[in-house]
Coordinates of N, CA and C in Angstrom, one line a residue:
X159 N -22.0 -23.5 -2.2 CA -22.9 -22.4 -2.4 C -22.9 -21.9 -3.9
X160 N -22.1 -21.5 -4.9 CA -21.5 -21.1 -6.3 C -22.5 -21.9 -6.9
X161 N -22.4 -23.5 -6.9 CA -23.2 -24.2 -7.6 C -24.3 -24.1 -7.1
X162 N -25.3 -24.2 -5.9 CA -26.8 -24.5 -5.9 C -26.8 -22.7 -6.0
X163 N -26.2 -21.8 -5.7 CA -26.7 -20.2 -5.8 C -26.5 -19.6 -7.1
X164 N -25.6 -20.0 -7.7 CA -24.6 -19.4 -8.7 C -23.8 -18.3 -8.2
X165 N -24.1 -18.0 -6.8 CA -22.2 -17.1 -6.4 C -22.1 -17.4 -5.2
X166 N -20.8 -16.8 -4.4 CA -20.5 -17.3 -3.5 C -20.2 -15.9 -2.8
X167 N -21.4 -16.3 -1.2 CA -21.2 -14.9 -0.8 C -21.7 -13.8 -1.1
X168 N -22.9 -13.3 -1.4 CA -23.5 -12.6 -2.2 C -23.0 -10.9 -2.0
X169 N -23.8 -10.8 -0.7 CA -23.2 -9.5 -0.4 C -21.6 -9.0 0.1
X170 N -21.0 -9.8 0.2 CA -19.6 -9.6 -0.3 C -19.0 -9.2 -1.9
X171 N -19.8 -10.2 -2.5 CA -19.7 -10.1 -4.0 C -20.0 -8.8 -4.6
X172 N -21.3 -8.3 -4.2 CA -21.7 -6.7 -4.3 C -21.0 -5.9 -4.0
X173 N -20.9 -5.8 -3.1 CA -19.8 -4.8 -2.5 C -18.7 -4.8 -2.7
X174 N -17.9 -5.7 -3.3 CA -16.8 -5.7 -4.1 C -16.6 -4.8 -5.3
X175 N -18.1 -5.7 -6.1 CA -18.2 -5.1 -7.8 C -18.6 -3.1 -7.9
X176 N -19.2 -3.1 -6.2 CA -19.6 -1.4 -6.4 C -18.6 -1.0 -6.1
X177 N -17.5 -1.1 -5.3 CA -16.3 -0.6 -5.4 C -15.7 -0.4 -6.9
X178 N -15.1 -1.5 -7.2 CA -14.6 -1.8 -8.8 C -15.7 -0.7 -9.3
X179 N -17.1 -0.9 -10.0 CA -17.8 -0.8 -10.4 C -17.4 1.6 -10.4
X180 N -16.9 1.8 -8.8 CA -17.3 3.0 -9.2 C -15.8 3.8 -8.9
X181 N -14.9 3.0 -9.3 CA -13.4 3.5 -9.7 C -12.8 3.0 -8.8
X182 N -12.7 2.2 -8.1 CA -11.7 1.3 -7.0 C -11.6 0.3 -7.8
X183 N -10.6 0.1 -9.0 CA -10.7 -0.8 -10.0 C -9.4 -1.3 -9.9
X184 N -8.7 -1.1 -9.6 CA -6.8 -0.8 -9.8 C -6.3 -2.4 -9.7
X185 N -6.7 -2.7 -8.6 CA -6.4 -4.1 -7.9 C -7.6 -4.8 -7.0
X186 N -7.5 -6.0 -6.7 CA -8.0 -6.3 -5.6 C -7.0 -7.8 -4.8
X187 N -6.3 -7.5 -3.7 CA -5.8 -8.0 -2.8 C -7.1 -9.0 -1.6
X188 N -6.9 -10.2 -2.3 CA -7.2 -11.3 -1.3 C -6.8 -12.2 -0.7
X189 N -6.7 -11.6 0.7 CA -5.5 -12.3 1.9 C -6.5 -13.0 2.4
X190 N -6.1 -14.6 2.0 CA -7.3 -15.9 2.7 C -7.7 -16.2 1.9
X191 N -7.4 -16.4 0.7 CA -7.9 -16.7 -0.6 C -8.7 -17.7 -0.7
X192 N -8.4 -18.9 -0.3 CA -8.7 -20.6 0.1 C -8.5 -20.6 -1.4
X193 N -9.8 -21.3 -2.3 CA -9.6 -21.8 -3.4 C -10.1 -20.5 -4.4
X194 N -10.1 -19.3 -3.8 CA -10.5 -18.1 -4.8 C -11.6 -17.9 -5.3
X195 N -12.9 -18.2 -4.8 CA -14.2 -18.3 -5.2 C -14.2 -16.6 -5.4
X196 N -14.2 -15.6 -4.4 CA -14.1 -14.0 -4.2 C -13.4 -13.1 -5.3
X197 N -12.1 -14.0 -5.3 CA -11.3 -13.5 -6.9 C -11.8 -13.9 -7.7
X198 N -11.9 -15.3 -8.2 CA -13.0 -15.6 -9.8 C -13.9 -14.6 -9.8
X199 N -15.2 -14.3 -8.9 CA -16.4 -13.7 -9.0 C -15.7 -12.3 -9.0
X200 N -15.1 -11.9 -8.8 CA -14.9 -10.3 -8.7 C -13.8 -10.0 -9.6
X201 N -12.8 -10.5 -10.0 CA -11.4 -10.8 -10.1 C -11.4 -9.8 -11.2
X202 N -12.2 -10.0 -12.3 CA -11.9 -9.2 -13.6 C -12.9 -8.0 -14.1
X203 N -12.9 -7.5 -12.6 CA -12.8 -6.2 -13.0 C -11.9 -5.4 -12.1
X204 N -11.4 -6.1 -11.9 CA -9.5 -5.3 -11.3 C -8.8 -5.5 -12.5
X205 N -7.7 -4.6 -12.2 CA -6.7 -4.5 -13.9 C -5.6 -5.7 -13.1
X206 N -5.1 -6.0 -11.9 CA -5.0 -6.9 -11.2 C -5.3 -7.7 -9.7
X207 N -5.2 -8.7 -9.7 CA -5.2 -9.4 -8.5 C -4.5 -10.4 -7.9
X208 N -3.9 -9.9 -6.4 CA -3.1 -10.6 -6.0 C -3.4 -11.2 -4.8
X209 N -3.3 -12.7 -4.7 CA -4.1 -13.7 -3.5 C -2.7 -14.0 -2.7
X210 N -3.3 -14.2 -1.6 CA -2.4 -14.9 -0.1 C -3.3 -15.8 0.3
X211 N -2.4 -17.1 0.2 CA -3.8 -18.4 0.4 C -2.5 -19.5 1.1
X212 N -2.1 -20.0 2.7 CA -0.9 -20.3 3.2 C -1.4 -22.2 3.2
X213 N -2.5 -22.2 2.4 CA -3.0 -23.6 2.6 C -2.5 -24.6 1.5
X214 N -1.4 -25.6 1.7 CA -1.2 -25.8 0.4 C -2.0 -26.7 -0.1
X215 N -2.9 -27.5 0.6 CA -4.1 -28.3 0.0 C -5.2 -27.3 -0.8
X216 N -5.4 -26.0 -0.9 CA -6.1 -25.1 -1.7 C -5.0 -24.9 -2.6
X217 N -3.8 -24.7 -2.5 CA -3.0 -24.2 -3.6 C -3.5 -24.1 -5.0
X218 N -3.7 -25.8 -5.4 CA -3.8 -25.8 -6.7 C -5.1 -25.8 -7.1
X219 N -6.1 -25.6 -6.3 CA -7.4 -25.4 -7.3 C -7.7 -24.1 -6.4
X220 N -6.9 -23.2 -6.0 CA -6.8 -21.9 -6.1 C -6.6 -21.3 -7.6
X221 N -5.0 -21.9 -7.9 CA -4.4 -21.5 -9.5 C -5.4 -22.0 -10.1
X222 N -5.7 -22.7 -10.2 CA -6.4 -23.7 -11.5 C -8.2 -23.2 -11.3
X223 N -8.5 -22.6 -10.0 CA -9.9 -21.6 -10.7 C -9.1 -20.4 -11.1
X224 N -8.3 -19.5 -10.8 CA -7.9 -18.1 -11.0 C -7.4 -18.5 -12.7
X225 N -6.9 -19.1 -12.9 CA -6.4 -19.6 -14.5 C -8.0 -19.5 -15.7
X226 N -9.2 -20.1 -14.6 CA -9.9 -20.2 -15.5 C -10.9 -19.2 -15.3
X227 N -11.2 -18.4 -14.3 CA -12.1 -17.3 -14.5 C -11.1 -16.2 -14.8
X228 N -10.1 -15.9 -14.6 CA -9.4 -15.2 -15.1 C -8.5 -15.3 -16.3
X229 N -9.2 -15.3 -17.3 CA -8.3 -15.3 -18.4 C -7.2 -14.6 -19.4
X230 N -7.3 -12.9 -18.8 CA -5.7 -12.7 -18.7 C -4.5 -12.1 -18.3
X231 N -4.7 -13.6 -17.0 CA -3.6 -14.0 -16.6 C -3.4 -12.8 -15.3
X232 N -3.7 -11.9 -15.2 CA -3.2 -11.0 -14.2 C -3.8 -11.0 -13.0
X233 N -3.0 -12.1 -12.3 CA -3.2 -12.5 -11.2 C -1.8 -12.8 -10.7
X234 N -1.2 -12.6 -9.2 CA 0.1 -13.5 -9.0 C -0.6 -14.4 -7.5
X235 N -0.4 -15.3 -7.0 CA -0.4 -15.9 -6.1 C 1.0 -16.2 -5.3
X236 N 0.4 -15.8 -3.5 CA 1.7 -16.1 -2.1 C 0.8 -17.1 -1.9
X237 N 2.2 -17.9 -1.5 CA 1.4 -19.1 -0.7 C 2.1 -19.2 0.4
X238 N 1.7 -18.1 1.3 CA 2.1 -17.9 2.9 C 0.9 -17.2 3.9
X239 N 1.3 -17.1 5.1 CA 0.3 -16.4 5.2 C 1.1 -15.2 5.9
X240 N 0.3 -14.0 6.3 CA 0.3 -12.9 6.7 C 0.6 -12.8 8.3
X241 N 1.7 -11.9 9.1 CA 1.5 -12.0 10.4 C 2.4 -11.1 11.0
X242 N 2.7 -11.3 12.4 CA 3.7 -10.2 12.8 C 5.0 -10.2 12.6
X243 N 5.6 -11.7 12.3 CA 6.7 -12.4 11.9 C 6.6 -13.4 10.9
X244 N 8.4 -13.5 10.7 CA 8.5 -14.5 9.8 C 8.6 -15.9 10.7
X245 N 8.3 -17.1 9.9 CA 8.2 -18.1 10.7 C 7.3 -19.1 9.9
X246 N 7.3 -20.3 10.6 CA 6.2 -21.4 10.0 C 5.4 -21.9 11.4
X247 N 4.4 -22.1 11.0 CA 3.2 -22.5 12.3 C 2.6 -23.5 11.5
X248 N 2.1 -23.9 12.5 CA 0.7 -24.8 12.4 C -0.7 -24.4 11.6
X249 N -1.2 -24.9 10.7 CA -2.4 -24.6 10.0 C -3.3 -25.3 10.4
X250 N -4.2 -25.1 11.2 CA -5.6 -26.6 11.5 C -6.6 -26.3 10.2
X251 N -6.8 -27.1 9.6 CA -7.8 -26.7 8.4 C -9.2 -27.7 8.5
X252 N -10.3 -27.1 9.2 CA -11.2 -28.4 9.4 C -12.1 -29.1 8.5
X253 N -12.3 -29.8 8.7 CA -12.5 -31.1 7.4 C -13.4 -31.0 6.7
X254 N -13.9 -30.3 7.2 CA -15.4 -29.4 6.5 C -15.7 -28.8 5.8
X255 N -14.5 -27.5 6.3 CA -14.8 -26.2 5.9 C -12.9 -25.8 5.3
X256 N -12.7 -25.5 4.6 CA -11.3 -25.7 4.3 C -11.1 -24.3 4.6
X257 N -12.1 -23.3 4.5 CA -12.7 -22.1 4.0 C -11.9 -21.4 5.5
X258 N -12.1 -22.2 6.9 CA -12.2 -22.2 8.2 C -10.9 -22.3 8.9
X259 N -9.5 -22.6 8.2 CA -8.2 -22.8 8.3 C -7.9 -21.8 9.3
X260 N -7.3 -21.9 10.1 CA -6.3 -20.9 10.8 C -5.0 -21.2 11.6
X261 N -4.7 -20.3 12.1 CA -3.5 -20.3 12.9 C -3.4 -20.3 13.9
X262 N -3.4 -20.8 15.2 CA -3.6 -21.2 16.4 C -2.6 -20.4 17.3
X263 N -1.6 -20.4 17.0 CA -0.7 -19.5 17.8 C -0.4 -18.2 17.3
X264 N -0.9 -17.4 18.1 CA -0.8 -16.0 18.1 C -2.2 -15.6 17.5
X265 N -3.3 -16.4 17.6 CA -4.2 -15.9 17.0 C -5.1 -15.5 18.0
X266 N -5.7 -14.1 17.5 CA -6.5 -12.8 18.5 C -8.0 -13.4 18.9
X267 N -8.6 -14.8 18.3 CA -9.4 -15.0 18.8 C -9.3 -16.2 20.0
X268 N -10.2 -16.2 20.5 CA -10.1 -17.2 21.4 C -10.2 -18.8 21.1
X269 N -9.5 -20.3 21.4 CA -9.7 -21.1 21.2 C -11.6 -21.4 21.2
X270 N -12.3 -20.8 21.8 CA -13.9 -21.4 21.3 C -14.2 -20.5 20.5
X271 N -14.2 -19.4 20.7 CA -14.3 -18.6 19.4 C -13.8 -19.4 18.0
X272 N -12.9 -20.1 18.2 CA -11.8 -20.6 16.4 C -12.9 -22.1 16.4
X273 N -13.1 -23.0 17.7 CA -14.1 -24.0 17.3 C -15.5 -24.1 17.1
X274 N -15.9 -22.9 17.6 CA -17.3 -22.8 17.7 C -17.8 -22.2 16.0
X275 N -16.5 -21.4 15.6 CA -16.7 -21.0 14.3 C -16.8 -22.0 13.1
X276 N -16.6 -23.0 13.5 CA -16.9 -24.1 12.9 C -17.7 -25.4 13.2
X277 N -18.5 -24.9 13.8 CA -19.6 -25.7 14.5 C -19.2 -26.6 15.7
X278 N -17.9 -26.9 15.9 CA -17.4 -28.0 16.8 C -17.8 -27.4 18.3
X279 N -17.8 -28.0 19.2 CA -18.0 -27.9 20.6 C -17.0 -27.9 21.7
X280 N -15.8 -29.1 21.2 CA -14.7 -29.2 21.8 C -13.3 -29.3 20.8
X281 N -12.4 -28.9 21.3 CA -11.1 -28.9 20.2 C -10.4 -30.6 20.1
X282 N -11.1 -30.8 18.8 CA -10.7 -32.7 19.2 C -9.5 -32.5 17.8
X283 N -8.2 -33.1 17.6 CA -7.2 -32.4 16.5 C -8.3 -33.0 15.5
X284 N -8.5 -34.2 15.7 CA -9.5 -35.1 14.4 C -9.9 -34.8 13.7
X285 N -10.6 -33.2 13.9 CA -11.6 -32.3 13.4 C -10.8 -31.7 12.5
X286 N -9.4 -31.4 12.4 CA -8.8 -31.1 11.5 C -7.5 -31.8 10.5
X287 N -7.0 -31.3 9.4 CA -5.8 -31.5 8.8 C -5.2 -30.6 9.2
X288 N -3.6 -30.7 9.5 CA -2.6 -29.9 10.4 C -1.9 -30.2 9.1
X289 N -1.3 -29.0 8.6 CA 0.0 -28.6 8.3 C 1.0 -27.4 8.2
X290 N 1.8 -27.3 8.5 CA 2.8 -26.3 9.0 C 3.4 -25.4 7.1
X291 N 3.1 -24.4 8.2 CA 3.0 -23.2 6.9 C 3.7 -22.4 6.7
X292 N 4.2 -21.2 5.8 CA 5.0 -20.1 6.1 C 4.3 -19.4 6.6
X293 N 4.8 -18.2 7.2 CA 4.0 -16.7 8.0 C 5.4 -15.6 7.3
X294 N 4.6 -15.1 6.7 CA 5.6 -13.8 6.5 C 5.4 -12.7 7.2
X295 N 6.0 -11.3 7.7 CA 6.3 -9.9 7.9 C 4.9 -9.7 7.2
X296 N 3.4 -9.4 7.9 CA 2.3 -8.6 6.8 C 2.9 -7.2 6.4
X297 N 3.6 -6.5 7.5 CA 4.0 -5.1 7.2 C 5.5 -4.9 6.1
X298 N 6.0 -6.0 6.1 CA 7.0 -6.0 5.3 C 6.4 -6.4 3.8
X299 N 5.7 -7.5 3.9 CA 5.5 -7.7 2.3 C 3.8 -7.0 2.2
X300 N 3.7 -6.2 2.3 CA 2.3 -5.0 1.8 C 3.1 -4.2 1.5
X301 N 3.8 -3.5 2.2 CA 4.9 -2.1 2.0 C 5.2 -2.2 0.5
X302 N 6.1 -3.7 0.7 CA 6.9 -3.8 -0.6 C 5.8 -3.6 -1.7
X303 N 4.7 -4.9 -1.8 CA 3.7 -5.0 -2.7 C 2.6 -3.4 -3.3
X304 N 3.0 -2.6 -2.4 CA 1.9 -1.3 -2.6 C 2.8 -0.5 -3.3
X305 N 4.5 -0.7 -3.1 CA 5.3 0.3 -3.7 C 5.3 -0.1 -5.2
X306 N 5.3 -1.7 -5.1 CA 5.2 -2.2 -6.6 C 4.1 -2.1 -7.5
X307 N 2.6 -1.7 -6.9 CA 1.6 -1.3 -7.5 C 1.9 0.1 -7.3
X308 N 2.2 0.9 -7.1 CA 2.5 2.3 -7.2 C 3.2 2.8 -8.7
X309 N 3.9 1.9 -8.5 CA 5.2 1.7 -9.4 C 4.5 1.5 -10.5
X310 N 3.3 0.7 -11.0 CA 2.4 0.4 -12.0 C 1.3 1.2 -12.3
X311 N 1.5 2.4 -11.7 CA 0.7 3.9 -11.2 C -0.6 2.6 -11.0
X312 N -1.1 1.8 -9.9 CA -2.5 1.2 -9.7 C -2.5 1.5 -7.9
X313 N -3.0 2.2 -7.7 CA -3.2 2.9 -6.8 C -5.0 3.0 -5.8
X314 N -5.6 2.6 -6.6 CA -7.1 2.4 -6.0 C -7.6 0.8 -6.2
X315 N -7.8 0.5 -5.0 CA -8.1 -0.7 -4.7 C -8.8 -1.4 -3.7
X316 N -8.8 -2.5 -3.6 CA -10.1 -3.7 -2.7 C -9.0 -4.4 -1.9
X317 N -9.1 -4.6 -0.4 CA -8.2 -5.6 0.3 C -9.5 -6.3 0.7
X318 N -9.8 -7.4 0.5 CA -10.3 -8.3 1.3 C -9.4 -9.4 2.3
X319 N -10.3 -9.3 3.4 CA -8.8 -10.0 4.6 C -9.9 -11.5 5.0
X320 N -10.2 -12.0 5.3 CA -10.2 -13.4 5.8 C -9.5 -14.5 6.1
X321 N -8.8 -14.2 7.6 CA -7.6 -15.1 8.0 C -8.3 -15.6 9.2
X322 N -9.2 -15.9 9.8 CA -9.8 -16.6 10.7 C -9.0 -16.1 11.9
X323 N -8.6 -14.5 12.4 CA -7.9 -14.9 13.8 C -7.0 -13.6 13.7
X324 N -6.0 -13.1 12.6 CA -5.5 -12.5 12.4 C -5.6 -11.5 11.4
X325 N -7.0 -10.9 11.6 CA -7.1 -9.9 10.4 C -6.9 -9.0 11.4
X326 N -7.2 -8.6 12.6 CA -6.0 -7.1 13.3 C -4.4 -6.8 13.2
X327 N -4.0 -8.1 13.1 CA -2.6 -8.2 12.4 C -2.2 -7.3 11.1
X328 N -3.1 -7.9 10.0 CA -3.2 -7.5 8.6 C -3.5 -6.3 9.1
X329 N -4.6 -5.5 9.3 CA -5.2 -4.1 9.3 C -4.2 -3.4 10.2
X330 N -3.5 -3.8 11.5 CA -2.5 -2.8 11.6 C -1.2 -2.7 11.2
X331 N -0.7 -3.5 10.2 CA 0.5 -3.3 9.2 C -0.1 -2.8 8.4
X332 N -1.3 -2.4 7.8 CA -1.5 -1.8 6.4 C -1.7 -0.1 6.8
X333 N -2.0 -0.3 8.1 CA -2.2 0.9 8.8 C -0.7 1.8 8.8
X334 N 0.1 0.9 8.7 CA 1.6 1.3 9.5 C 2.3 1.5 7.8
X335 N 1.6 1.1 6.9 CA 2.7 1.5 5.3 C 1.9 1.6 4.1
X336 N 0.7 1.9 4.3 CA -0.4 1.9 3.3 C 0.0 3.8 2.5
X337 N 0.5 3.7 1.6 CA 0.7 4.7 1.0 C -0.1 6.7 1.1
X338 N -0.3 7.4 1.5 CA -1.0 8.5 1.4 C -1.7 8.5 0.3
X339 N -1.4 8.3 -1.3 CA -1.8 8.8 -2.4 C -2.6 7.5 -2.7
X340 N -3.1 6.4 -2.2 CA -4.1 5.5 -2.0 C -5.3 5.8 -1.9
X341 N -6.0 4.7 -2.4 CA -7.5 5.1 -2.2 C -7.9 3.9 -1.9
X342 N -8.3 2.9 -0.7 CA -8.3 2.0 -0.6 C -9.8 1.6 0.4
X343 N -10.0 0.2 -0.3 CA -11.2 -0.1 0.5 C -11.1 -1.4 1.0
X344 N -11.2 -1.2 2.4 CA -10.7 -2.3 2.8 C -12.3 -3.0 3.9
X345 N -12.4 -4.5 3.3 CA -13.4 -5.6 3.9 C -13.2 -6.7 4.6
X346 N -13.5 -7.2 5.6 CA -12.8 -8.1 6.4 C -14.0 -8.7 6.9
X347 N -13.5 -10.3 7.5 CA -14.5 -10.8 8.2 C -14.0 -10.8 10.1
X348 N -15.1 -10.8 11.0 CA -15.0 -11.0 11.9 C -15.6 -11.9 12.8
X349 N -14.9 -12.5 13.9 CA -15.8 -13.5 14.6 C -15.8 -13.3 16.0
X350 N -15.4 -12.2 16.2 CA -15.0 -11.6 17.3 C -16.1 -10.6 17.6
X351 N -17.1 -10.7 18.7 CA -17.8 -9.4 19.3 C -17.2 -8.6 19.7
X352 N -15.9 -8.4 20.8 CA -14.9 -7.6 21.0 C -14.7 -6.8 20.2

């Protein structure tokens, strides 16, 4: 999309930059990173940004775009993902869509809901790359991470969530330690009509 459009995601993209744009500048937190197309495009006009991307086949051309649209430097990358526990699970990443990765167990959507979102009809593994991931505490490491932006007086900011399955996870740990003196805007995708 980036190359035939020149961005990725348009009205996400906007709505990002009018945040930034009208003093939600502080940070922007992107949990589902994949390869950071949303941080490149948006990334510098936060004073920083910090990605969670648990795919390690995106890892490195996660860093290696955030290196190059962001040039300084203020960015840190997890490469875990987010949940109600610590632990390692299974990642199905479909072969397609790398974008489409999720977590199968414990995840709030339904198995056709997680295939259909990806055009498939039936859950065949074939359709994906499996590999087993970290899952950290979401409520434990936001807590920590917002006390450390606090600590950096950066206090207004963008969460974008995209975890294919477990962004009620994410939104009720941020619910449970999200600071009072915050100003936060928080965007998420859904695949869920529920």
């Amino acid at each position: 999309g980036p190359q035939i459009d020149g961005i990725h995601e348009e009205g996400l993209t906007k709505i990002i930059n009018d945040f930034a744009n009208n003093g939600t500048s502080d940070f922007l937190i992107d949990i589902g990173a994949n390869i950071g197309l949303t941080s490149c495009q948006n990334g510098s006009k936060f004073k920083k940004v910090i990605c969670f991307e648990p795919n390690p086949l995106a890892m490195n051309i996660l860093k290696t775009n955030l290196s190059i649209s962001l040039t300084g430097n203020n960015f840190e990358v997890f490469q875990f993902a987010l949940g109600e526990n610590d632990g390692a699970l299974e990642l199905y990443i479909p072969i397609h869509n790398w974008g489409g990765a999720f977590v199968m167990d414990g995840n709030d959507y339904s198995e056709k809901s997680l295939i259909e979102k990806d055009g498939f009809n039936t859950f065949e593994v074939d359709n994906y790359l499996v590999r087993k991931v970290d899952v950290k505490n979401a409520k434990h490491i936001l807590e920590k991470l917002f006390l450390d932006l606090s600590i950096e007086g950066l206090r207004k900011g963008v969460v974008k969530i995209d975890v294919e399955g477990f962004e009620r996870k994410i939104l009720l740990a941020i619910s449970k330690c999200l600071p009072k003196d915050f100003d936060l805007a928080i965007i998420f995708e859904n695949w869920d009509e529920q």
